[in-house]
Tab-separated table of C-alpha atoms in Angstrom:
chain	number	residue	atom	x	y	z
A	1	ARG	CA	30.010	-24.512	99.027
A	2	LYS	CA	29.406	-22.987	95.424
A	3	GLU	CA	32.337	-22.474	93.246
A	4	VAL	CA	31.287	-18.977	92.627
A	5	GLU	CA	29.231	-16.958	95.056
A	6	GLN	CA	27.692	-13.618	94.437
A	7	ASP	CA	25.873	-11.035	96.514
A	8	PRO	CA	22.180	-12.405	96.591
A	9	GLY	CA	20.657	-8.915	95.903
A	10	PRO	CA	18.188	-7.771	94.537
A	11	PHE	CA	19.517	-4.243	94.485
A	12	ASN	CA	17.143	-1.449	94.023
A	13	VAL	CA	18.755	1.937	93.616
A	14	PRO	CA	17.933	5.547	92.354
A	15	GLU	CA	19.236	6.909	89.419
A	16	GLY	CA	22.710	8.343	89.871
A	17	ALA	CA	23.541	6.047	92.850
A	18	THR	CA	26.809	4.123	93.108
A	19	VAL	CA	26.264	0.269	93.567
A	20	ALA	CA	28.864	-2.415	94.201
A	21	PHE	CA	28.580	-6.007	93.581
A	22	ASN	CA	30.922	-8.722	95.128
A	23	CYS	CA	31.901	-12.189	94.164
A	24	THR	CA	33.953	-14.745	95.720
A	25	TYR	CA	35.441	-18.011	93.990
A	26	SER	CA	36.618	-21.286	95.682
A	27	ASN	CA	39.075	-22.740	92.919
A	28	SER	CA	42.565	-21.158	93.521
A	29	ALA	CA	43.472	-22.392	90.086
A	30	SER	CA	40.949	-20.107	88.315
A	31	GLN	CA	42.727	-18.098	85.538
A	32	SER	CA	40.423	-15.437	84.318
A	33	PHE	CA	37.479	-13.456	85.404
A	34	PHE	CA	34.639	-11.586	83.861
A	35	TRP	CA	31.578	-9.608	84.583
A	36	TYR	CA	28.580	-10.337	82.129
A	37	ARG	CA	25.247	-8.611	82.090
A	38	GLN	CA	21.883	-10.493	81.222
A	39	ASP	CA	18.775	-8.667	80.437
A	40	CYS	CA	15.419	-10.361	80.949
A	41	ARG	CA	14.904	-13.040	78.361
A	42	LYS	CA	18.128	-12.258	76.469
A	43	GLU	CA	21.572	-13.818	76.265
A	44	PRO	CA	24.474	-12.786	78.461
A	45	LYS	CA	26.818	-10.325	77.228
A	46	LEU	CA	30.416	-9.429	78.124
A	47	LEU	CA	30.360	-6.275	80.336
A	48	MET	CA	34.202	-6.340	81.244
A	49	SER	CA	37.137	-8.543	82.008
A	50	VAL	CA	38.537	-8.317	85.247
A	51	TYR	CA	42.498	-7.885	85.549
A	52	SER	CA	44.693	-8.277	88.480
A	53	SER	CA	45.438	-4.308	88.350
A	54	GLY	CA	41.902	-3.314	88.331
A	55	ASN	CA	40.375	-1.686	85.303
A	56	GLU	CA	37.761	0.808	84.454
A	57	ASP	CA	35.660	1.161	81.509
A	58	GLY	CA	33.469	4.482	81.866
A	59	ARG	CA	31.218	4.186	84.956
A	60	PHE	CA	32.215	0.825	85.478
A	61	THR	CA	35.250	-0.394	87.444
A	62	ALA	CA	36.164	-3.934	88.254
A	63	GLN	CA	38.747	-5.240	90.689
A	64	LEU	CA	40.267	-8.689	91.532
A	65	ASN	CA	41.902	-9.729	94.635
A	66	ARG	CA	43.585	-13.192	94.071
A	67	ALA	CA	44.663	-13.610	97.626
A	68	SER	CA	41.265	-13.285	98.810
A	69	GLN	CA	39.716	-14.981	95.777
A	70	TYR	CA	37.387	-12.039	95.410
A	71	ILE	CA	35.988	-10.012	92.630
A	72	SER	CA	34.127	-6.656	92.502
A	73	LEU	CA	32.058	-4.503	90.087
A	74	LEU	CA	31.457	-0.912	90.934
A	75	ILE	CA	28.938	1.073	88.835
A	76	ARG	CA	28.926	4.929	89.456
A	77	ASP	CA	26.101	7.306	88.394
A	78	SER	CA	23.608	4.457	87.684
A	79	LYS	CA	21.189	4.839	84.679
A	80	LEU	CA	17.830	3.234	84.117
A	81	SER	CA	19.626	1.335	81.329
A	82	ASP	CA	22.030	-0.419	83.823
A	83	SER	CA	18.903	-2.445	85.229
A	84	ALA	CA	19.804	-6.096	84.488
A	85	THR	CA	21.221	-9.138	86.100
A	86	TYR	CA	25.097	-9.111	86.633
A	87	LEU	CA	26.965	-12.402	86.515
A	88	CYS	CA	30.436	-12.986	87.730
A	89	VAL	CA	32.207	-15.612	85.601
A	90	VAL	CA	35.419	-17.507	86.598
A	91	ASN	CA	37.313	-19.536	84.126
A	92	THR	CA	39.875	-22.395	84.199
A	93	ASN	CA	42.492	-22.479	81.758
A	94	ALA	CA	40.794	-25.300	79.991
A	95	GLY	CA	38.084	-22.831	79.043
A	96	LYS	CA	35.583	-24.215	81.668
A	97	SER	CA	33.359	-21.295	82.762
A	98	THR	CA	31.438	-21.198	86.118
A	99	PHE	CA	28.749	-18.585	86.451
A	100	GLY	CA	27.729	-17.092	89.781
A	101	ASP	CA	23.945	-17.027	90.559
A	102	GLY	CA	23.922	-13.488	89.301
A	103	THR	CA	22.728	-10.263	91.180
A	104	THR	CA	19.871	-8.348	89.870
A	105	LEU	CA	19.995	-4.556	89.767
A	106	THR	CA	16.885	-2.350	89.341
A	107	VAL	CA	17.701	1.408	88.794
A	108	LYS	CA	14.680	3.586	89.512
A	109	PRO	CA	13.858	7.055	88.457
B	1	ASP	CA	30.700	-9.310	63.513
B	2	THR	CA	30.358	-10.826	66.839
B	3	GLU	CA	27.258	-12.794	66.105
B	4	VAL	CA	26.344	-16.324	67.222
B	5	THR	CA	23.043	-17.466	65.593
B	6	GLN	CA	20.890	-20.257	66.946
B	7	THR	CA	17.837	-22.011	65.479
B	8	PRO	CA	15.149	-22.539	66.433
B	9	LYS	CA	14.328	-19.615	68.787
B	10	HIS	CA	11.531	-21.762	70.374
B	11	LEU	CA	10.854	-25.519	70.357
B	12	VAL	CA	8.101	-27.581	71.907
B	13	MET	CA	8.660	-31.369	71.880
B	14	GLY	CA	7.265	-34.523	73.268
B	15	MET	CA	9.291	-36.907	75.462
B	16	THR	CA	9.606	-39.358	72.609
B	17	ASN	CA	10.476	-36.791	70.008
B	18	LYS	CA	13.978	-36.395	68.360
B	19	LYS	CA	15.010	-32.820	67.603
B	20	SER	CA	18.102	-30.820	67.132
B	21	LEU	CA	19.310	-27.471	68.091
B	22	LYS	CA	21.755	-25.539	65.804
B	23	CYS	CA	24.295	-23.040	66.419
B	24	GLU	CA	26.724	-21.052	64.033
B	25	GLN	CA	29.416	-18.573	64.256
B	26	HIS	CA	31.593	-16.896	61.541
B	27	MET	CA	34.078	-15.204	63.618
B	28	GLY	CA	36.670	-18.020	63.194
B	29	HIS	CA	36.449	-19.139	66.753
B	30	ARG	CA	37.848	-22.535	67.330
B	31	ALA	CA	35.838	-23.173	70.841
B	32	MET	CA	32.163	-23.500	71.085
B	33	TYR	CA	29.962	-24.400	74.033
B	34	TRP	CA	26.518	-25.376	74.991
B	35	TYR	CA	24.862	-24.027	78.145
B	36	LYS	CA	21.643	-24.817	79.866
B	37	GLN	CA	19.802	-22.073	81.749
B	38	LYS	CA	16.836	-22.580	83.768
B	39	ALA	CA	14.557	-19.475	84.909
B	40	LYS	CA	16.265	-17.207	87.435
B	41	LYS	CA	19.336	-19.566	87.500
B	42	PRO	CA	22.798	-18.852	85.719
B	43	PRO	CA	23.893	-20.675	82.852
B	44	GLU	CA	25.355	-24.084	83.511
B	45	LEU	CA	28.093	-25.485	81.177
B	46	MET	CA	27.129	-28.585	79.504
B	47	PHE	CA	29.760	-29.127	76.631
B	48	VAL	CA	32.796	-27.631	75.255
B	49	TYR	CA	34.423	-28.264	71.754
B	50	SER	CA	37.896	-27.119	71.040
B	51	TYR	CA	39.031	-27.538	67.251
B	52	GLU	CA	35.948	-29.541	66.596
B	53	LYS	CA	36.740	-32.094	69.428
B	54	LEU	CA	34.781	-32.574	72.353
B	55	SER	CA	36.932	-31.320	75.331
B	56	ILE	CA	34.582	-31.129	78.322
B	57	ASN	CA	31.476	-32.999	78.961
B	58	GLU	CA	29.869	-31.958	82.338
B	59	SER	CA	28.318	-35.274	83.122
B	60	VAL	CA	25.428	-34.461	80.781
B	61	PRO	CA	22.769	-37.211	80.336
B	62	SER	CA	23.255	-39.235	77.130
B	63	ARG	CA	19.781	-38.051	75.832
B	64	PHE	CA	21.686	-34.897	75.038
B	65	SER	CA	24.236	-35.632	72.162
B	66	PRO	CA	26.392	-32.772	70.912
B	67	GLU	CA	28.034	-32.646	67.468
B	68	CYS	CA	30.421	-30.325	65.776
B	69	PRO	CA	30.300	-30.979	61.985
B	70	ASN	CA	32.951	-28.114	61.262
B	71	SER	CA	34.534	-25.112	62.993
B	72	SER	CA	31.503	-22.831	62.463
B	73	LEU	CA	28.698	-25.251	63.329
B	74	LEU	CA	27.658	-26.873	66.661
B	75	ASN	CA	24.551	-29.077	67.023
B	76	LEU	CA	22.638	-30.438	70.081
B	77	HIS	CA	20.790	-33.592	69.268
B	78	LEU	CA	17.859	-34.130	71.689
B	79	HIS	CA	16.032	-37.522	72.309
B	80	ALA	CA	13.819	-38.779	74.924
B	81	LEU	CA	13.741	-35.648	77.013
B	82	GLN	CA	12.108	-35.006	80.255
B	83	PRO	CA	9.966	-32.202	81.239
B	84	GLU	CA	12.671	-31.101	83.680
B	85	ASP	CA	14.960	-30.501	80.603
B	86	SER	CA	12.792	-27.522	79.526
B	87	ALA	CA	14.996	-24.389	79.592
B	88	LEU	CA	16.954	-22.010	77.648
B	89	TYR	CA	19.778	-23.570	75.750
B	90	LEU	CA	22.558	-21.098	75.043
B	91	CYS	CA	25.297	-21.619	72.589
B	92	ALA	CA	28.558	-19.635	72.732
B	93	SER	CA	31.974	-19.357	71.028
B	94	SER	CA	35.439	-18.031	71.735
B	95	GLN	CA	38.727	-17.682	69.912
B	96	LEU	CA	40.121	-20.479	71.681
B	97	ALA	CA	39.048	-22.935	74.734
B	98	ALA	CA	41.472	-21.070	77.024
B	99	GLY	CA	40.810	-19.228	80.185
B	100	GLY	CA	41.166	-15.781	79.165
B	101	GLU	CA	38.869	-15.897	76.203
B	102	THR	CA	35.656	-13.952	75.879
B	103	GLN	CA	32.758	-16.041	75.183
B	104	TYR	CA	30.081	-14.603	72.686
B	105	PHE	CA	26.639	-15.994	73.369
B	106	GLY	CA	23.833	-16.605	70.923
B	107	PRO	CA	20.286	-15.659	71.735
B	108	GLY	CA	19.377	-19.251	72.794
B	109	THR	CA	16.549	-21.682	72.034
B	110	ARG	CA	13.749	-21.714	74.455
B	111	LEU	CA	12.722	-25.549	74.822
B	112	LEU	CA	9.607	-26.759	76.281
B	113	VAL	CA	9.462	-30.617	76.877
B	114	LEU	CA	5.828	-31.856	77.310
């Protein structure tokens, strides 16, 4: 079993749609959680950290369920510019980061 | 300035060559990382340096040799690589090598081994 598993995707949605990505992790000692986005042939960039209480940044909402070892990302009112690969990242307290395989989103006009 | 720079952007090398990848950050970060990313795969952690000391080596073959000359610089020395080592090599840095830290990635070096 992979340490971090994401929805396989790809997700193809029209502009304005709401889309949700899910991620599960196996290491119960994991300390911190992030969503990164990676555009084609570019480096990963932090989208948002994920907190136990849930957090929102504009159209993006991230949630964490430690009991179920589950992380989610919700994107509302999708824009064309949201098309990218979304990577779930789980860190141990030693700074070791494990990436999920990524979920590719394509937003179409 | 949240910039991590990497040189070169592209590198082609033969299996008998020796080359080095360079990474630099001036954010005062004390943790630096090397990742390897194959096409359509996520980045895989190779090495972590914390306060210029190697803290994590993810069982990387010895043909990859990291070096951290100072807190701003991170090198990856390459020798006798194999074609399957062709990939995007990403450098990242964070304030500390601790779980809650955001990592900032450089643009990567695309390596092709012939």
